[in-house]
Amino acid sequence: MSVTFNPIGKVKLKNGKYFIELEERLFVATLGLEDFSHIQVLCWFNLYDSPESRDYLVVDKPYKKGPGRIGVLATRSPVRPNPIALSACALLGVDKKNHRLEVAYIDAENETPVLDIKPYEPSDDLVRDVRMPAWCAHWPKCLEESADFDWDGEFNF
């Protein structure tokens, strides 16, 4: 089986701001998106797309407080069988003139291909009763708290 993705845009970092710049012909698809406070963005971690990266299935201690070894599907690592990223982002604005969306932050590099965007909608996306392993149970409980959290203290890379 073969699967093909056609990126709809790319992540742009400009002057400390984060944007999702869409192909001009596709921008009409954002109609109504400005009424949502948050979006979910699917990206392709193109910088980590290699046969070697796709073969990494278990990694050694990526989290300082985590287990000695962990499967990549139990991490948010860009190194995985299919380097797809999912980020929930606060939507700050819709710039029709430049066919781009401004977001508060996105966990992606400049020029990262964007595969899809969906509105964040609590009835489908919010999970009230979440279970986490003890080693990461102290992580922030929501996106808003995440901005002030010391993430550098959590990772070994």
mmCIF file with all atom_site columns, C-alpha atoms in Angstrom:
data_model
loop_
_atom_site.group_PDB
_atom_site.id
_atom_site.type_symbol
_atom_site.label_atom_id
_atom_site.label_alt_id
_atom_site.label_comp_id
_atom_site.label_asym_id
_atom_site.label_entity_id
_atom_site.label_seq_id
_atom_site.pdbx_PDB_ins_code
_atom_site.Cartn_x
_atom_site.Cartn_y
_atom_site.Cartn_z
_atom_site.occupancy
_atom_site.B_iso_or_equiv
_atom_site.pdbx_formal_charge
_atom_site.auth_seq_id
_atom_site.auth_comp_id
_atom_site.auth_asym_id
_atom_site.auth_atom_id
_atom_site.pdbx_PDB_model_num
ATOM 1   C CA . MET A 1 1   ? 0.000   0.000  0.000  1.00 0.00 ? 1   MET A CA 1
ATOM 2   C CA . SER A 1 2   ? 1.239   3.452  -0.842 1.00 0.00 ? 2   SER A CA 1
ATOM 3   C CA . VAL A 1 3   ? 0.007   6.709  0.674  1.00 0.00 ? 3   VAL A CA 1
ATOM 4   C CA . THR A 1 4   ? 0.671   10.142 -0.763 1.00 0.00 ? 4   THR A CA 1
ATOM 5   C CA . PHE A 1 5   ? 0.348   13.461 1.055  1.00 0.00 ? 5   PHE A CA 1
ATOM 6   C CA . ASN A 1 6   ? 0.155   16.830 -0.614 1.00 0.00 ? 6   ASN A CA 1
ATOM 7   C CA . PRO A 1 7   ? 1.106   19.564 1.862  1.00 0.00 ? 7   PRO A CA 1
ATOM 8   C CA . ILE A 1 8   ? -1.374  22.438 2.054  1.00 0.00 ? 8   ILE A CA 1
ATOM 9   C CA . GLY A 1 9   ? 1.185   24.907 3.347  1.00 0.00 ? 9   GLY A CA 1
ATOM 10  C CA . LYS A 1 10  ? 4.149   25.297 5.671  1.00 0.00 ? 10  LYS A CA 1
ATOM 11  C CA . VAL A 1 11  ? 5.112   26.582 9.081  1.00 0.00 ? 11  VAL A CA 1
ATOM 12  C CA . LYS A 1 12  ? 6.739   30.005 8.997  1.00 0.00 ? 12  LYS A CA 1
ATOM 13  C CA . LEU A 1 13  ? 8.653   31.588 11.873 1.00 0.00 ? 13  LEU A CA 1
ATOM 14  C CA . LYS A 1 14  ? 9.063   35.340 11.391 1.00 0.00 ? 14  LYS A CA 1
ATOM 15  C CA . ASN A 1 15  ? 10.264  37.876 13.964 1.00 0.00 ? 15  ASN A CA 1
ATOM 16  C CA . GLY A 1 16  ? 9.448   35.578 16.869 1.00 0.00 ? 16  GLY A CA 1
ATOM 17  C CA . LYS A 1 17  ? 5.926   34.897 15.562 1.00 0.00 ? 17  LYS A CA 1
ATOM 18  C CA . TYR A 1 18  ? 4.481   31.616 14.341 1.00 0.00 ? 18  TYR A CA 1
ATOM 19  C CA . PHE A 1 19  ? 2.437   31.319 11.158 1.00 0.00 ? 19  PHE A CA 1
ATOM 20  C CA . ILE A 1 20  ? 0.917   28.626 9.041  1.00 0.00 ? 20  ILE A CA 1
ATOM 21  C CA . GLU A 1 21  ? 1.229   29.859 5.492  1.00 0.00 ? 21  GLU A CA 1
ATOM 22  C CA . LEU A 1 22  ? -1.211  28.128 3.192  1.00 0.00 ? 22  LEU A CA 1
ATOM 23  C CA . GLU A 1 23  ? -1.204  27.734 -0.559 1.00 0.00 ? 23  GLU A CA 1
ATOM 24  C CA . GLU A 1 24  ? -3.203  30.655 -1.926 1.00 0.00 ? 24  GLU A CA 1
ATOM 25  C CA . ARG A 1 25  ? -5.643  28.450 -3.844 1.00 0.00 ? 25  ARG A CA 1
ATOM 26  C CA . LEU A 1 26  ? -6.473  26.548 -0.630 1.00 0.00 ? 26  LEU A CA 1
ATOM 27  C CA . PHE A 1 27  ? -6.966  29.534 1.658  1.00 0.00 ? 27  PHE A CA 1
ATOM 28  C CA . VAL A 1 28  ? -10.710 29.635 0.943  1.00 0.00 ? 28  VAL A CA 1
ATOM 29  C CA . ALA A 1 29  ? -10.874 26.386 2.955  1.00 0.00 ? 29  ALA A CA 1
ATOM 30  C CA . THR A 1 30  ? -10.256 28.437 6.124  1.00 0.00 ? 30  THR A CA 1
ATOM 31  C CA . LEU A 1 31  ? -13.662 30.131 5.802  1.00 0.00 ? 31  LEU A CA 1
ATOM 32  C CA . GLY A 1 32  ? -15.203 30.070 9.303  1.00 0.00 ? 32  GLY A CA 1
ATOM 33  C CA . LEU A 1 33  ? -11.970 29.043 11.034 1.00 0.00 ? 33  LEU A CA 1
ATOM 34  C CA . GLU A 1 34  ? -11.557 32.513 12.575 1.00 0.00 ? 34  GLU A CA 1
ATOM 35  C CA . ASP A 1 35  ? -14.481 31.736 14.897 1.00 0.00 ? 35  ASP A CA 1
ATOM 36  C CA . PHE A 1 36  ? -12.445 29.045 16.680 1.00 0.00 ? 36  PHE A CA 1
ATOM 37  C CA . SER A 1 37  ? -9.935  29.866 19.416 1.00 0.00 ? 37  SER A CA 1
ATOM 38  C CA . HIS A 1 38  ? -7.734  26.815 18.745 1.00 0.00 ? 38  HIS A CA 1
ATOM 39  C CA . ILE A 1 39  ? -6.797  24.559 15.860 1.00 0.00 ? 39  ILE A CA 1
ATOM 40  C CA . GLN A 1 40  ? -5.079  21.234 15.456 1.00 0.00 ? 40  GLN A CA 1
ATOM 41  C CA . VAL A 1 41  ? -2.292  21.138 12.901 1.00 0.00 ? 41  VAL A CA 1
ATOM 42  C CA . LEU A 1 42  ? -0.894  18.001 11.286 1.00 0.00 ? 42  LEU A CA 1
ATOM 43  C CA . CYS A 1 43  ? 2.658   18.403 9.988  1.00 0.00 ? 43  CYS A CA 1
ATOM 44  C CA . TRP A 1 44  ? 5.297   16.243 8.367  1.00 0.00 ? 44  TRP A CA 1
ATOM 45  C CA . PHE A 1 45  ? 8.566   16.240 10.308 1.00 0.00 ? 45  PHE A CA 1
ATOM 46  C CA . ASN A 1 46  ? 10.536  16.391 7.063  1.00 0.00 ? 46  ASN A CA 1
ATOM 47  C CA . LEU A 1 47  ? 13.869  16.947 8.830  1.00 0.00 ? 47  LEU A CA 1
ATOM 48  C CA . TYR A 1 48  ? 13.507  13.499 10.399 1.00 0.00 ? 48  TYR A CA 1
ATOM 49  C CA . ASP A 1 49  ? 12.266  11.601 7.366  1.00 0.00 ? 49  ASP A CA 1
ATOM 50  C CA . SER A 1 50  ? 14.898  9.038  6.494  1.00 0.00 ? 50  SER A CA 1
ATOM 51  C CA . PRO A 1 51  ? 14.947  5.247  6.323  1.00 0.00 ? 51  PRO A CA 1
ATOM 52  C CA . GLU A 1 52  ? 17.100  5.205  9.494  1.00 0.00 ? 52  GLU A CA 1
ATOM 53  C CA . SER A 1 53  ? 14.721  7.483  11.425 1.00 0.00 ? 53  SER A CA 1
ATOM 54  C CA . ARG A 1 54  ? 11.726  5.415  10.371 1.00 0.00 ? 54  ARG A CA 1
ATOM 55  C CA . ASP A 1 55  ? 13.414  2.283  11.741 1.00 0.00 ? 55  ASP A CA 1
ATOM 56  C CA . TYR A 1 56  ? 13.806  3.721  15.252 1.00 0.00 ? 56  TYR A CA 1
ATOM 57  C CA . LEU A 1 57  ? 11.170  1.848  17.232 1.00 0.00 ? 57  LEU A CA 1
ATOM 58  C CA . VAL A 1 58  ? 12.589  1.979  20.752 1.00 0.00 ? 58  VAL A CA 1
ATOM 59  C CA . VAL A 1 59  ? 14.650  4.861  22.160 1.00 0.00 ? 59  VAL A CA 1
ATOM 60  C CA . ASP A 1 60  ? 16.933  5.070  25.173 1.00 0.00 ? 60  ASP A CA 1
ATOM 61  C CA . LYS A 1 61  ? 15.726  7.388  27.954 1.00 0.00 ? 61  LYS A CA 1
ATOM 62  C CA . PRO A 1 62  ? 14.467  10.447 26.041 1.00 0.00 ? 62  PRO A CA 1
ATOM 63  C CA . TYR A 1 63  ? 12.871  11.793 29.247 1.00 0.00 ? 63  TYR A CA 1
ATOM 64  C CA . LYS A 1 64  ? 14.975  12.540 32.324 1.00 0.00 ? 64  LYS A CA 1
ATOM 65  C CA . LYS A 1 65  ? 12.363  11.152 34.691 1.00 0.00 ? 65  LYS A CA 1
ATOM 66  C CA . GLY A 1 66  ? 11.146  8.467  32.280 1.00 0.00 ? 66  GLY A CA 1
ATOM 67  C CA . PRO A 1 67  ? 11.959  4.792  31.829 1.00 0.00 ? 67  PRO A CA 1
ATOM 68  C CA . GLY A 1 68  ? 15.348  3.644  30.520 1.00 0.00 ? 68  GLY A CA 1
ATOM 69  C CA . ARG A 1 69  ? 13.793  2.589  27.211 1.00 0.00 ? 69  ARG A CA 1
ATOM 70  C CA . ILE A 1 70  ? 10.492  3.501  25.608 1.00 0.00 ? 70  ILE A CA 1
ATOM 71  C CA . GLY A 1 71  ? 8.770   2.776  22.305 1.00 0.00 ? 71  GLY A CA 1
ATOM 72  C CA . VAL A 1 72  ? 8.517   5.722  19.918 1.00 0.00 ? 72  VAL A CA 1
ATOM 73  C CA . LEU A 1 73  ? 4.737   5.367  19.788 1.00 0.00 ? 73  LEU A CA 1
ATOM 74  C CA . ALA A 1 74  ? 4.755   6.167  23.534 1.00 0.00 ? 74  ALA A CA 1
ATOM 75  C CA . THR A 1 75  ? 6.604   9.447  22.834 1.00 0.00 ? 75  THR A CA 1
ATOM 76  C CA . ARG A 1 76  ? 5.998   12.659 20.901 1.00 0.00 ? 76  ARG A CA 1
ATOM 77  C CA . SER A 1 77  ? 9.358   12.228 19.157 1.00 0.00 ? 77  SER A CA 1
ATOM 78  C CA . PRO A 1 78  ? 9.678   13.286 15.508 1.00 0.00 ? 78  PRO A CA 1
ATOM 79  C CA . VAL A 1 79  ? 11.715  10.113 14.935 1.00 0.00 ? 79  VAL A CA 1
ATOM 80  C CA . ARG A 1 80  ? 9.078   7.475  14.206 1.00 0.00 ? 80  ARG A CA 1
ATOM 81  C CA . PRO A 1 81  ? 7.798   5.125  11.455 1.00 0.00 ? 81  PRO A CA 1
ATOM 82  C CA . ASN A 1 82  ? 5.790   7.993  9.905  1.00 0.00 ? 82  ASN A CA 1
ATOM 83  C CA . PRO A 1 83  ? 7.090   11.384 11.052 1.00 0.00 ? 83  PRO A CA 1
ATOM 84  C CA . ILE A 1 84  ? 3.663   12.984 11.487 1.00 0.00 ? 84  ILE A CA 1
ATOM 85  C CA . ALA A 1 85  ? 3.248   15.710 14.094 1.00 0.00 ? 85  ALA A CA 1
ATOM 86  C CA . LEU A 1 86  ? 0.045   16.861 15.764 1.00 0.00 ? 86  LEU A CA 1
ATOM 87  C CA . SER A 1 87  ? -0.033  20.228 17.541 1.00 0.00 ? 87  SER A CA 1
ATOM 88  C CA . ALA A 1 88  ? -2.885  22.004 19.269 1.00 0.00 ? 88  ALA A CA 1
ATOM 89  C CA . CYS A 1 89  ? -2.387  25.728 18.664 1.00 0.00 ? 89  CYS A CA 1
ATOM 90  C CA . ALA A 1 90  ? -4.105  28.873 19.887 1.00 0.00 ? 90  ALA A CA 1
ATOM 91  C CA . LEU A 1 91  ? -5.324  30.667 16.756 1.00 0.00 ? 91  LEU A CA 1
ATOM 92  C CA . LEU A 1 92  ? -4.400  34.344 17.069 1.00 0.00 ? 92  LEU A CA 1
ATOM 93  C CA . GLY A 1 93  ? -5.504  35.552 13.659 1.00 0.00 ? 93  GLY A CA 1
ATOM 94  C CA . VAL A 1 94  ? -6.460  34.830 10.081 1.00 0.00 ? 94  VAL A CA 1
ATOM 95  C CA . ASP A 1 95  ? -4.530  36.946 7.564  1.00 0.00 ? 95  ASP A CA 1
ATOM 96  C CA . LYS A 1 96  ? -6.474  36.771 4.304  1.00 0.00 ? 96  LYS A CA 1
ATOM 97  C CA . LYS A 1 97  ? -4.108  39.103 2.449  1.00 0.00 ? 97  LYS A CA 1
ATOM 98  C CA . ASN A 1 98  ? -1.064  36.891 3.064  1.00 0.00 ? 98  ASN A CA 1
ATOM 99  C CA . HIS A 1 99  ? -3.079  33.618 3.182  1.00 0.00 ? 99  HIS A CA 1
ATOM 100 C CA . ARG A 1 100 ? -1.726  32.628 6.573  1.00 0.00 ? 100 ARG A CA 1
ATOM 101 C CA . LEU A 1 101 ? -2.838  31.833 10.092 1.00 0.00 ? 101 LEU A CA 1
ATOM 102 C CA . GLU A 1 102 ? -1.035  33.251 13.104 1.00 0.00 ? 102 GLU A CA 1
ATOM 103 C CA . VAL A 1 103 ? -0.729  30.856 16.028 1.00 0.00 ? 103 VAL A CA 1
ATOM 104 C CA . ALA A 1 104 ? 0.661   31.420 19.508 1.00 0.00 ? 104 ALA A CA 1
ATOM 105 C CA . TYR A 1 105 ? 3.145   28.538 19.165 1.00 0.00 ? 105 TYR A CA 1
ATOM 106 C CA . ILE A 1 106 ? 3.650   25.370 17.163 1.00 0.00 ? 106 ILE A CA 1
ATOM 107 C CA . ASP A 1 107 ? 6.109   22.577 17.889 1.00 0.00 ? 107 ASP A CA 1
ATOM 108 C CA . ALA A 1 108 ? 7.656   22.583 14.405 1.00 0.00 ? 108 ALA A CA 1
ATOM 109 C CA . GLU A 1 109 ? 10.628  24.015 12.555 1.00 0.00 ? 109 GLU A CA 1
ATOM 110 C CA . ASN A 1 110 ? 10.451  26.797 9.989  1.00 0.00 ? 110 ASN A CA 1
ATOM 111 C CA . GLU A 1 111 ? 9.350   25.448 6.572  1.00 0.00 ? 111 GLU A CA 1
ATOM 112 C CA . THR A 1 112 ? 7.821   22.274 8.068  1.00 0.00 ? 112 THR A CA 1
ATOM 113 C CA . PRO A 1 113 ? 5.176   20.996 5.616  1.00 0.00 ? 113 PRO A CA 1
ATOM 114 C CA . VAL A 1 114 ? 1.596   21.283 6.900  1.00 0.00 ? 114 VAL A CA 1
ATOM 115 C CA . LEU A 1 115 ? -0.636  18.368 5.917  1.00 0.00 ? 115 LEU A CA 1
ATOM 116 C CA . ASP A 1 116 ? -3.964  19.412 7.412  1.00 0.00 ? 116 ASP A CA 1
ATOM 117 C CA . ILE A 1 117 ? -5.705  21.759 9.843  1.00 0.00 ? 117 ILE A CA 1
ATOM 118 C CA . LYS A 1 118 ? -8.775  21.010 11.903 1.00 0.00 ? 118 LYS A CA 1
ATOM 119 C CA . PRO A 1 119 ? -10.631 23.173 14.387 1.00 0.00 ? 119 PRO A CA 1
ATOM 120 C CA . TYR A 1 120 ? -10.128 22.173 18.005 1.00 0.00 ? 120 TYR A CA 1
ATOM 121 C CA . GLU A 1 121 ? -13.550 21.189 19.270 1.00 0.00 ? 121 GLU A CA 1
ATOM 122 C CA . PRO A 1 122 ? -13.944 20.037 22.896 1.00 0.00 ? 122 PRO A CA 1
ATOM 123 C CA . SER A 1 123 ? -16.694 17.478 22.311 1.00 0.00 ? 123 SER A CA 1
ATOM 124 C CA . ASP A 1 124 ? -14.300 15.523 20.080 1.00 0.00 ? 124 ASP A CA 1
ATOM 125 C CA . ASP A 1 125 ? -10.889 16.589 21.366 1.00 0.00 ? 125 ASP A CA 1
ATOM 126 C CA . LEU A 1 126 ? -11.051 17.270 25.106 1.00 0.00 ? 126 LEU A CA 1
ATOM 127 C CA . VAL A 1 127 ? -10.483 14.247 27.304 1.00 0.00 ? 127 VAL A CA 1
ATOM 128 C CA . ARG A 1 128 ? -11.519 14.734 30.924 1.00 0.00 ? 128 ARG A CA 1
ATOM 129 C CA . ASP A 1 129 ? -10.203 11.563 32.564 1.00 0.00 ? 129 ASP A CA 1
ATOM 130 C CA . VAL A 1 130 ? -6.617  11.122 31.359 1.00 0.00 ? 130 VAL A CA 1
ATOM 131 C CA . ARG A 1 131 ? -4.206  8.520  32.738 1.00 0.00 ? 131 ARG A CA 1
ATOM 132 C CA . MET A 1 132 ? -0.468  9.257  32.549 1.00 0.00 ? 132 MET A CA 1
ATOM 133 C CA . PRO A 1 133 ? 2.582   7.270  33.692 1.00 0.00 ? 133 PRO A CA 1
ATOM 134 C CA . ALA A 1 134 ? 3.975   8.426  37.062 1.00 0.00 ? 134 ALA A CA 1
ATOM 135 C CA . TRP A 1 135 ? 7.176   9.776  35.454 1.00 0.00 ? 135 TRP A CA 1
ATOM 136 C CA . CYS A 1 136 ? 5.224   12.451 33.511 1.00 0.00 ? 136 CYS A CA 1
ATOM 137 C CA . ALA A 1 137 ? 2.139   12.915 35.705 1.00 0.00 ? 137 ALA A CA 1
ATOM 138 C CA . HIS A 1 138 ? 3.565   16.274 36.878 1.00 0.00 ? 138 HIS A CA 1
ATOM 139 C CA . TRP A 1 139 ? 3.440   17.719 33.345 1.00 0.00 ? 139 TRP A CA 1
ATOM 140 C CA . PRO A 1 140 ? 0.986   20.591 32.721 1.00 0.00 ? 140 PRO A CA 1
ATOM 141 C CA . LYS A 1 141 ? -2.681  19.673 32.550 1.00 0.00 ? 141 LYS A CA 1
ATOM 142 C CA . CYS A 1 142 ? -3.440  22.028 29.660 1.00 0.00 ? 142 CYS A CA 1
ATOM 143 C CA . LEU A 1 143 ? -1.894  23.931 26.765 1.00 0.00 ? 143 LEU A CA 1
ATOM 144 C CA . GLU A 1 144 ? -2.068  27.249 28.608 1.00 0.00 ? 144 GLU A CA 1
ATOM 145 C CA . GLU A 1 145 ? 0.016   25.932 31.530 1.00 0.00 ? 145 GLU A CA 1
ATOM 146 C CA . SER A 1 146 ? 2.519   24.362 29.139 1.00 0.00 ? 146 SER A CA 1
ATOM 147 C CA . ALA A 1 147 ? 3.982   27.729 28.066 1.00 0.00 ? 147 ALA A CA 1
ATOM 148 C CA . ASP A 1 148 ? 5.437   28.392 31.533 1.00 0.00 ? 148 ASP A CA 1
ATOM 149 C CA . PHE A 1 149 ? 6.587   24.824 32.221 1.00 0.00 ? 149 PHE A CA 1
ATOM 150 C CA . ASP A 1 150 ? 10.326  24.000 32.314 1.00 0.00 ? 150 ASP A CA 1
ATOM 151 C CA . TRP A 1 151 ? 10.355  21.553 29.406 1.00 0.00 ? 151 TRP A CA 1
ATOM 152 C CA . ASP A 1 152 ? 14.180  21.681 29.234 1.00 0.00 ? 152 ASP A CA 1
ATOM 153 C CA . GLY A 1 153 ? 14.201  19.895 32.580 1.00 0.00 ? 153 GLY A CA 1
ATOM 154 C CA . GLU A 1 154 ? 12.276  16.985 31.094 1.00 0.00 ? 154 GLU A CA 1
ATOM 155 C CA . PHE A 1 155 ? 14.228  15.909 28.010 1.00 0.00 ? 155 PHE A CA 1
ATOM 156 C CA . ASN A 1 156 ? 17.635  14.309 27.452 1.00 0.00 ? 156 ASN A CA 1
ATOM 157 C CA . PHE A 1 157 ? 18.126  15.814 24.006 1.00 0.00 ? 157 PHE A CA 1
#
